PDB file of C-alpha atoms and ligand atoms in Angstrom:
ATOM      1  CA  MET A   1       0.020  -0.050   0.036  1.00 83.00           C
ATOM      2  CA  ASN A   2       1.345   3.596  -0.939  1.00 89.00           C
ATOM      3  CA  GLU A   3       1.571   6.485   1.268  1.00 88.00           C
ATOM      4  CA  ALA A   4      -1.334   8.219   0.119  1.00 87.00           C
ATOM      5  CA  GLU A   5      -3.491   5.135   0.434  1.00 91.00           C
ATOM      6  CA  LYS A   6      -1.919   4.550   3.916  1.00 93.00           C
ATOM      7  CA  SER A   7      -3.385   8.103   4.858  1.00 94.00           C
ATOM      8  CA  LYS A   8      -7.012   7.225   3.448  1.00 96.00           C
ATOM      9  CA  MET A   9      -7.031   4.435   5.375  1.00 96.00           C
ATOM     10  CA  LEU A  10      -5.939   6.162   8.558  1.00 97.00           C
ATOM     11  CA  VAL A  11      -8.341   9.141   8.021  1.00 98.00           C
ATOM     12  CA  GLY A  12     -11.181   6.917   7.146  1.00 98.00           C
ATOM     13  CA  LYS A  13     -10.542   4.562  10.400  1.00 97.00           C
ATOM     14  CA  GLU A  14     -10.162   7.971  12.542  1.00 98.00           C
ATOM     15  CA  ALA A  15     -13.589   9.534  11.051  1.00 98.00           C
ATOM     16  CA  ALA A  16     -15.555   6.333  12.016  1.00 97.00           C
ATOM     17  CA  LYS A  17     -14.875   7.086  15.785  1.00 97.00           C
ATOM     18  CA  TYR A  18     -16.836  10.411  15.339  1.00 98.00           C
ATOM     19  CA  VAL A  19     -19.860   7.934  14.854  1.00 98.00           C
ATOM     20  CA  LYS A  20     -21.680   7.117  18.058  1.00 98.00           C
ATOM     21  CA  ASP A  21     -24.650   4.616  18.803  1.00 98.00           C
ATOM     22  CA  GLY A  22     -27.913   5.462  17.380  1.00 97.00           C
ATOM     23  CA  MET A  23     -26.632   8.006  14.699  1.00 98.00           C
ATOM     24  CA  LYS A  24     -27.936   8.269  11.206  1.00 98.00           C
ATOM     25  CA  VAL A  25     -24.822   8.709   8.773  1.00 98.00           C
ATOM     26  CA  GLY A  26     -24.275   9.928   5.402  1.00 98.00           C
ATOM     27  CA  LEU A  27     -22.026   7.680   3.936  1.00 98.00           C
ATOM     28  CA  GLY A  28     -19.661   9.400   1.278  1.00 98.00           C
ATOM     29  CA  SER A  29     -17.990   8.276  -1.877  1.00 98.00           C
ATOM     30  CA  GLY A  30     -14.680   7.444  -3.132  1.00 98.00           C
ATOM     31  CA  SER A  31     -11.562   5.569  -2.234  1.00 97.00           C
ATOM     32  CA  THR A  32     -11.190   7.529   1.200  1.00 98.00           C
ATOM     33  CA  ALA A  33     -14.835   6.915   2.121  1.00 98.00           C
ATOM     34  CA  TYR A  34     -14.306   3.258   1.512  1.00 98.00           C
ATOM     35  CA  TRP A  35     -12.175   2.888   4.589  1.00 98.00           C
ATOM     36  CA  MET A  36     -14.533   4.677   6.657  1.00 98.00           C
ATOM     37  CA  VAL A  37     -17.547   2.651   5.304  1.00 98.00           C
ATOM     38  CA  LYS A  38     -15.363  -0.803   6.095  1.00 98.00           C
ATOM     39  CA  SER A  39     -14.165   0.789   9.655  1.00 98.00           C
ATOM     40  CA  LEU A  40     -18.107   1.435  10.373  1.00 98.00           C
ATOM     41  CA  GLY A  41     -18.742  -2.147   9.093  1.00 98.00           C
ATOM     42  CA  GLU A  42     -16.282  -3.375  11.648  1.00 98.00           C
ATOM     43  CA  ARG A  43     -18.055  -1.280  14.486  1.00 97.00           C
ATOM     44  CA  VAL A  44     -21.400  -2.569  13.568  1.00 98.00           C
ATOM     45  CA  GLN A  45     -20.131  -5.998  14.000  1.00 97.00           C
ATOM     46  CA  GLU A  46     -18.935  -5.091  17.370  1.00 97.00           C
ATOM     47  CA  GLY A  47     -22.489  -3.760  18.203  1.00 97.00           C
ATOM     48  CA  LEU A  48     -22.695  -0.415  17.027  1.00 98.00           C
ATOM     49  CA  SER A  49     -26.278   0.420  16.019  1.00 98.00           C
ATOM     50  CA  ILE A  50     -26.371   3.092  13.103  1.00 98.00           C
ATOM     51  CA  VAL A  51     -28.162   3.601   9.943  1.00 98.00           C
ATOM     52  CA  GLY A  52     -26.197   4.854   6.784  1.00 98.00           C
ATOM     53  CA  VAL A  53     -27.321   7.018   3.589  1.00 98.00           C
ATOM     54  CA  PRO A  54     -24.977   6.235   0.848  1.00 98.00           C
ATOM     55  CA  THR A  55     -23.941   8.883  -1.615  1.00 98.00           C
ATOM     56  CA  SER A  56     -23.758   6.461  -4.395  1.00 98.00           C
ATOM     57  CA  ALA A  57     -24.563   2.958  -5.707  1.00 98.00           C
ATOM     58  CA  GLN A  58     -21.028   1.983  -5.180  1.00 98.00           C
ATOM     59  CA  THR A  59     -21.014   2.933  -1.420  1.00 98.00           C
ATOM     60  CA  GLU A  60     -24.316   1.253  -1.262  1.00 98.00           C
ATOM     61  CA  LYS A  61     -22.557  -1.985  -2.360  1.00 98.00           C
ATOM     62  CA  TRP A  62     -19.568  -1.278   0.239  1.00 98.00           C
ATOM     63  CA  ALA A  63     -22.173  -0.716   3.036  1.00 98.00           C
ATOM     64  CA  GLN A  64     -24.111  -3.973   2.204  1.00 98.00           C
ATOM     65  CA  GLU A  65     -20.551  -5.794   1.849  1.00 98.00           C
ATOM     66  CA  PHE A  66     -19.398  -4.617   5.133  1.00 98.00           C
ATOM     67  CA  GLY A  67     -22.576  -4.942   6.939  1.00 98.00           C
ATOM     68  CA  VAL A  68     -23.633  -1.404   7.613  1.00 98.00           C
ATOM     69  CA  PRO A  69     -27.550  -0.997   7.378  1.00 98.00           C
ATOM     70  CA  THR A  70     -28.589   1.742   5.145  1.00 98.00           C
ATOM     71  CA  THR A  71     -31.707   3.550   4.217  1.00 97.00           C
ATOM     72  CA  ASN A  72     -32.480   6.370   1.690  1.00 95.00           C
ATOM     73  CA  LEU A  73     -32.763  10.164   2.086  1.00 95.00           C
ATOM     74  CA  SER A  74     -36.479  10.193   1.726  1.00 94.00           C
ATOM     75  CA  GLU A  75     -36.810   7.863   4.679  1.00 95.00           C
ATOM     76  CA  VAL A  76     -34.995  10.234   7.021  1.00 95.00           C
ATOM     77  CA  SER A  77     -35.716  13.634   7.925  1.00 81.00           C
ATOM     78  CA  ALA A  78     -32.140  14.541   9.214  1.00 94.00           C
ATOM     79  CA  LEU A  79     -28.777  13.033   9.495  1.00 98.00           C
ATOM     80  CA  ASP A  80     -26.407  13.457  12.600  1.00 98.00           C
ATOM     81  CA  ILE A  81     -23.143  13.404  10.681  1.00 98.00           C
ATOM     82  CA  THR A  82     -21.910  12.897   7.120  1.00 98.00           C
ATOM     83  CA  ILE A  83     -18.473  11.756   6.386  1.00 98.00           C
ATOM     84  CA  ASP A  84     -17.054  12.083   2.803  1.00 98.00           C
ATOM     85  CA  GLY A  85     -13.830  12.580   0.832  1.00 98.00           C
ATOM     86  CA  ALA A  86     -12.887  15.686  -1.230  1.00 98.00           C
ATOM     87  CA  ASP A  87     -10.896  16.441  -4.258  1.00 98.00           C
ATOM     88  CA  GLU A  88      -9.510  19.821  -2.900  1.00 98.00           C
ATOM     89  CA  VAL A  89      -9.777  21.457   0.379  1.00 98.00           C
ATOM     90  CA  ASP A  90      -8.808  25.137   0.798  1.00 97.00           C
ATOM     91  CA  GLN A  91      -7.800  27.191   3.940  1.00 96.00           C
ATOM     92  CA  ASN A  92     -11.620  28.227   4.569  1.00 97.00           C
ATOM     93  CA  LEU A  93     -12.802  24.545   4.197  1.00 98.00           C
ATOM     94  CA  GLN A  94     -14.325  25.245   0.851  1.00 98.00           C
ATOM     95  CA  LEU A  95     -14.160  22.206  -1.181  1.00 98.00           C
ATOM     96  CA  ILE A  96     -14.155  21.040  -4.711  1.00 98.00           C
ATOM     97  CA  LYS A  97     -16.008  17.310  -4.833  1.00 98.00           C
ATOM     98  CA  GLY A  98     -17.120  15.229  -7.760  1.00 98.00           C
ATOM     99  CA  GLY A  99     -13.940  13.360  -8.946  1.00 98.00           C
ATOM    100  CA  GLY A 100     -16.138  10.120  -8.352  1.00 97.00           C
ATOM    101  CA  GLY A 101     -19.123  12.075 -10.111  1.00 98.00           C
ATOM    102  CA  ALA A 102     -21.354  11.614  -7.062  1.00 98.00           C
ATOM    103  CA  LEU A 103     -21.373  15.295  -6.318  1.00 98.00           C
ATOM    104  CA  LEU A 104     -25.259  15.882  -6.277  1.00 98.00           C
ATOM    105  CA  ARG A 105     -26.013  12.940  -4.000  1.00 98.00           C
ATOM    106  CA  GLU A 106     -23.060  13.887  -1.915  1.00 98.00           C
ATOM    107  CA  LYS A 107     -24.353  17.750  -1.568  1.00 98.00           C
ATOM    108  CA  MET A 108     -27.781  16.578  -0.664  1.00 98.00           C
ATOM    109  CA  VAL A 109     -26.604  13.985   1.744  1.00 98.00           C
ATOM    110  CA  ALA A 110     -24.103  16.905   3.134  1.00 98.00           C
ATOM    111  CA  ILE A 111     -26.729  19.423   3.818  1.00 98.00           C
ATOM    112  CA  ALA A 112     -29.123  16.983   5.616  1.00 98.00           C
ATOM    113  CA  ALA A 113     -26.503  16.327   8.204  1.00 98.00           C
ATOM    114  CA  LYS A 114     -25.853  18.547  11.361  1.00 98.00           C
ATOM    115  CA  LYS A 115     -22.304  17.849  10.808  1.00 98.00           C
ATOM    116  CA  LEU A 116     -20.113  17.429   7.638  1.00 98.00           C
ATOM    117  CA  LEU A 117     -16.577  15.811   8.360  1.00 98.00           C
ATOM    118  CA  ILE A 118     -14.199  15.584   5.422  1.00 98.00           C
ATOM    119  CA  ILE A 119     -11.460  13.173   5.234  1.00 98.00           C
ATOM    120  CA  VAL A 120      -8.398  13.509   2.848  1.00 98.00           C
ATOM    121  CA  ASP A 121      -4.928  12.884   2.657  1.00 96.00           C
ATOM    122  CA  GLN A 122      -2.510  15.850   2.655  1.00 95.00           C
ATOM    123  CA  SER A 123      -2.214  16.400  -1.089  1.00 95.00           C
ATOM    124  CA  LYS A 124      -5.785  17.415  -1.197  1.00 97.00           C
ATOM    125  CA  VAL A 125      -5.068  20.628   1.085  1.00 97.00           C
ATOM    126  CA  VAL A 126      -4.495  23.379  -1.078  1.00 98.00           C
ATOM    127  CA  ASP A 127      -4.217  27.369  -0.719  1.00 96.00           C
ATOM    128  CA  HIS A 128      -6.536  28.081  -3.456  1.00 96.00           C
ATOM    129  CA  LEU A 129      -9.056  25.879  -5.311  1.00 98.00           C
ATOM    130  CA  GLY A 130      -8.809  25.098  -9.007  1.00 97.00           C
ATOM    131  CA  SER A 131      -6.047  23.081  -9.761  1.00 97.00           C
ATOM    132  CA  TYR A 132      -8.257  20.193  -9.905  1.00 97.00           C
ATOM    133  CA  PRO A 133     -10.838  20.743 -12.768  1.00 97.00           C
ATOM    134  CA  LEU A 134     -14.119  21.424 -11.224  1.00 98.00           C
ATOM    135  CA  PRO A 135     -17.012  18.710 -11.860  1.00 98.00           C
ATOM    136  CA  LEU A 136     -20.246  20.071 -13.133  1.00 98.00           C
ATOM    137  CA  GLU A 137     -23.278  17.460 -13.244  1.00 98.00           C
ATOM    138  CA  VAL A 138     -25.368  18.507 -16.408  1.00 98.00           C
ATOM    139  CA  THR A 139     -28.582  17.107 -18.221  1.00 98.00           C
ATOM    140  CA  PRO A 140     -27.720  15.242 -21.227  1.00 98.00           C
ATOM    141  CA  PHE A 141     -30.704  17.202 -22.796  1.00 98.00           C
ATOM    142  CA  GLY A 142     -28.899  19.970 -24.838  1.00 98.00           C
ATOM    143  CA  TRP A 143     -25.614  19.326 -23.014  1.00 98.00           C
ATOM    144  CA  GLU A 144     -23.513  20.942 -25.785  1.00 98.00           C
ATOM    145  CA  LEU A 145     -25.541  24.190 -25.454  1.00 98.00           C
ATOM    146  CA  THR A 146     -25.063  23.944 -21.600  1.00 98.00           C
ATOM    147  CA  ALA A 147     -21.205  23.758 -22.207  1.00 98.00           C
ATOM    148  CA  LYS A 148     -21.179  26.712 -24.454  1.00 97.00           C
ATOM    149  CA  ARG A 149     -22.746  28.726 -21.956  1.00 97.00           C
ATOM    150  CA  ILE A 150     -19.999  27.653 -19.217  1.00 97.00           C
ATOM    151  CA  ALA A 151     -17.469  28.090 -21.916  1.00 96.00           C
ATOM    152  CA  ALA A 152     -18.517  31.899 -21.868  1.00 95.00           C
ATOM    153  CA  LEU A 153     -17.360  32.137 -18.341  1.00 91.00           C
ATOM    154  CA  GLY A 154     -13.628  31.445 -19.447  1.00 85.00           C
ATOM    155  CA  GLN A 155     -12.978  27.872 -19.948  1.00 84.00           C
ATOM    156  CA  GLU A 156     -14.149  25.018 -22.455  1.00 89.00           C
ATOM    157  CA  PRO A 157     -15.452  22.204 -20.163  1.00 97.00           C
ATOM    158  CA  ILE A 158     -14.575  18.569 -21.129  1.00 98.00           C
ATOM    159  CA  ILE A 159     -17.199  15.924 -20.960  1.00 98.00           C
ATOM    160  CA  ARG A 160     -16.275  13.263 -18.801  1.00 98.00           C
ATOM    161  CA  LEU A 161     -15.988   9.973 -20.708  1.00 98.00           C
ATOM    162  CA  ASN A 162     -16.356   6.309 -19.480  1.00 97.00           C
ATOM    163  CA  GLY A 163     -14.266   4.321 -22.268  1.00 97.00           C
ATOM    164  CA  LYS A 164     -15.629   5.712 -25.624  1.00 97.00           C
ATOM    165  CA  GLU A 165     -19.258   6.370 -23.820  1.00 98.00           C
ATOM    166  CA  TYR A 166     -20.031   9.616 -22.131  1.00 98.00           C
ATOM    167  CA  TYR A 167     -19.838   8.852 -18.210  1.00 98.00           C
ATOM    168  CA  LEU A 168     -23.282   8.748 -16.533  1.00 98.00           C
ATOM    169  CA  THR A 169     -23.916   9.670 -13.052  1.00 98.00           C
ATOM    170  CA  ASP A 170     -26.016   7.684 -10.672  1.00 98.00           C
ATOM    171  CA  ASN A 171     -28.821  10.169 -11.548  1.00 98.00           C
ATOM    172  CA  GLY A 172     -28.595   9.613 -15.458  1.00 98.00           C
ATOM    173  CA  ASN A 173     -26.811  12.759 -15.952  1.00 98.00           C
ATOM    174  CA  TYR A 174     -23.281  13.937 -17.585  1.00 98.00           C
ATOM    175  CA  ILE A 175     -20.363  15.346 -15.974  1.00 98.00           C
ATOM    176  CA  LEU A 176     -18.460  18.419 -17.476  1.00 98.00           C
ATOM    177  CA  ASP A 177     -15.095  18.761 -16.080  1.00 98.00           C
ATOM    178  CA  CYS A 178     -14.184  22.614 -16.166  1.00 97.00           C
ATOM    179  CA  LYS A 179     -10.363  23.849 -15.665  1.00 95.00           C
ATOM    180  CA  PHE A 180     -10.930  27.305 -14.443  1.00 92.00           C
ATOM    181  CA  GLY A 181      -7.577  27.796 -12.862  1.00 93.00           C
ATOM    182  CA  LYS A 182      -6.987  29.393  -9.383  1.00 95.00           C
ATOM    183  CA  ILE A 183     -10.620  29.961  -8.168  1.00 96.00           C
ATOM    184  CA  THR A 184     -10.326  33.211  -5.869  1.00 94.00           C
ATOM    185  CA  GLN A 185     -14.248  33.652  -5.444  1.00 96.00           C
ATOM    186  CA  PRO A 186     -15.587  29.977  -5.152  1.00 97.00           C
ATOM    187  CA  GLU A 187     -19.081  31.141  -3.875  1.00 97.00           C
ATOM    188  CA  LYS A 188     -19.237  33.819  -6.448  1.00 97.00           C
ATOM    189  CA  LEU A 189     -18.285  30.936  -9.305  1.00 97.00           C
ATOM    190  CA  HIS A 190     -20.819  28.393  -8.068  1.00 98.00           C
ATOM    191  CA  GLU A 191     -23.506  31.162  -8.014  1.00 97.00           C
ATOM    192  CA  GLN A 192     -22.721  31.829 -11.627  1.00 97.00           C
ATOM    193  CA  LEU A 193     -22.727  28.335 -12.683  1.00 97.00           C
ATOM    194  CA  ILE A 194     -25.686  27.026 -11.083  1.00 98.00           C
ATOM    195  CA  GLN A 195     -28.065  30.090 -12.738  1.00 98.00           C
ATOM    196  CA  ILE A 196     -27.021  28.262 -16.119  1.00 98.00           C
ATOM    197  CA  VAL A 197     -30.214  26.178 -17.136  1.00 98.00           C
ATOM    198  CA  GLY A 198     -28.790  22.711 -17.640  1.00 98.00           C
ATOM    199  CA  VAL A 199     -26.215  22.608 -14.619  1.00 98.00           C
ATOM    200  CA  VAL A 200     -27.967  20.377 -12.310  1.00 98.00           C
ATOM    201  CA  GLU A 201     -25.297  21.000  -9.635  1.00 98.00           C
ATOM    202  CA  THR A 202     -21.839  22.138  -9.235  1.00 98.00           C
ATOM    203  CA  GLY A 203     -18.842  20.275  -7.223  1.00 98.00           C
ATOM    204  CA  LEU A 204     -18.118  23.462  -5.155  1.00 98.00           C
ATOM    205  CA  PHE A 205     -18.962  22.470  -1.575  1.00 98.00           C
ATOM    206  CA  ILE A 206     -19.152  26.326   0.067  1.00 98.00           C
ATOM    207  CA  ASN A 207     -19.623  27.057   3.767  1.00 97.00           C
ATOM    208  CA  MET A 208     -20.641  23.319   4.495  1.00 98.00           C
ATOM    209  CA  THR A 209     -17.684  21.711   6.019  1.00 98.00           C
ATOM    210  CA  ASP A 210     -17.287  21.694  10.133  1.00 98.00           C
ATOM    211  CA  THR A 211     -14.142  19.586  10.183  1.00 98.00           C
ATOM    212  CA  VAL A 212     -11.506  18.217   7.912  1.00 98.00           C
ATOM    213  CA  ILE A 213      -9.197  15.053   9.013  1.00 98.00           C
ATOM    214  CA  VAL A 214      -5.835  15.284   7.053  1.00 98.00           C
ATOM    215  CA  GLY A 215      -3.804  12.287   7.010  1.00 96.00           C
ATOM    216  CA  ASN A 216       0.128  12.745   6.002  1.00 94.00           C
ATOM    217  CA  GLN A 217       2.857  10.126   6.532  1.00 91.00           C
ATOM    218  CA  GLY A 218       1.196   8.166   9.365  1.00 91.00           C
ATOM    219  CA  GLU A 219       0.031  11.288  11.129  1.00 95.00           C
ATOM    220  CA  ILE A 220      -3.441  12.902  11.574  1.00 97.00           C
ATOM    221  CA  SER A 221      -4.367  16.631  11.898  1.00 97.00           C
ATOM    222  CA  VAL A 222      -7.770  18.328  12.348  1.00 98.00           C
ATOM    223  CA  LEU A 223      -8.873  21.622  10.833  1.00 97.00           C
ATOM    224  CA  GLU A 224     -12.086  22.883  12.246  1.00 96.00           C
ATOM    225  CA  LYS A 225     -14.338  25.764  10.970  1.00 92.00           C
ATOM    226  CA  LYS A 226     -13.048  28.947  11.991  1.00 83.00           C
TER     227      LYS A 226
HETATM  228  C1  LIG B 301     -16.729  11.643  -5.431  1.00 77.32           C
HETATM  229  C2  LIG B 301     -16.268  12.549  -4.450  1.00 77.32           C
HETATM  230  C3  LIG B 301     -14.806  12.124  -3.811  1.00 77.32           C
HETATM  231  O1  LIG B 301     -15.032  12.251  -2.602  1.00 77.32           O
HETATM  232  C4  LIG B 301     -13.664  12.503  -4.249  1.00 77.32           C
HETATM  233  O2  LIG B 301     -13.268  12.488  -5.513  1.00 77.32           O
HETATM  234  C5  LIG B 301     -12.476  12.128  -3.296  1.00 77.32           C
HETATM  235  O3  LIG B 301     -12.154  10.674  -3.911  1.00 77.32           O
HETATM  236  P1  LIG B 301     -11.037   9.891  -3.327  1.00 77.32           P
HETATM  237  O4  LIG B 301     -11.222   9.862  -1.784  1.00 77.32           O
HETATM  238  O5  LIG B 301     -11.163   8.536  -3.912  1.00 77.32           O
HETATM  239  O6  LIG B 301      -9.810  10.759  -3.550  1.00 77.32           O
HETATM  240  O7  LIG B 301     -16.315  13.681  -4.514  1.00 77.32           O
HETATM  241  O8  LIG B 301     -17.623  12.268  -6.160  1.00 77.32           O
END
């Protein structure tokens, strides 16, 4: 296992400790969230009683595999905590998410929770968002026109592919990856993008994160909302 993977495992295990008996837990997506779901599964085997709301079909499969009971967002009015990965975290705990294509469900599950806990390895912590291309979930209907409207903001988006096909989200939508470069005003950019008809959601998670657990070379540090 390489250093990055070890950090992901470390923060995934650490995050699972934040979950207490009786909690309703949003289960994030991606390779870091995998370790959190696995650790929760181990705690469930030891007697922890929780229910999870997965943010993707893949996470649902992992929850089943590791024995974490699940429900869906329509069945629960509020979650105690959501634990998820991220593609970038800036100094104000603003995020880029959606590298795995699950950004819409991730955002819906994040805002349903009293606390959003993000788990990353050090490589994801940045001074400014934007090195990582910003994912946007868009409707397949008329996506080319949506892409042109996004391009008018400065950068030509790239349609995400799965082999030779367009990548499809769990919601049946497409993803446009946008290299805006350094994002100095993430909130403003989100507002501009979300107003474009055809954009279903952006990967900018603004003012949502309470805590970030960062793993680096076997060590853990915790960043809290100021
Ligand atoms: C999926 C996400 C993931 O949380 C993000 O891509 C981080 O993934 P990983 O932990 O595999 O690096 O937003 O839509």
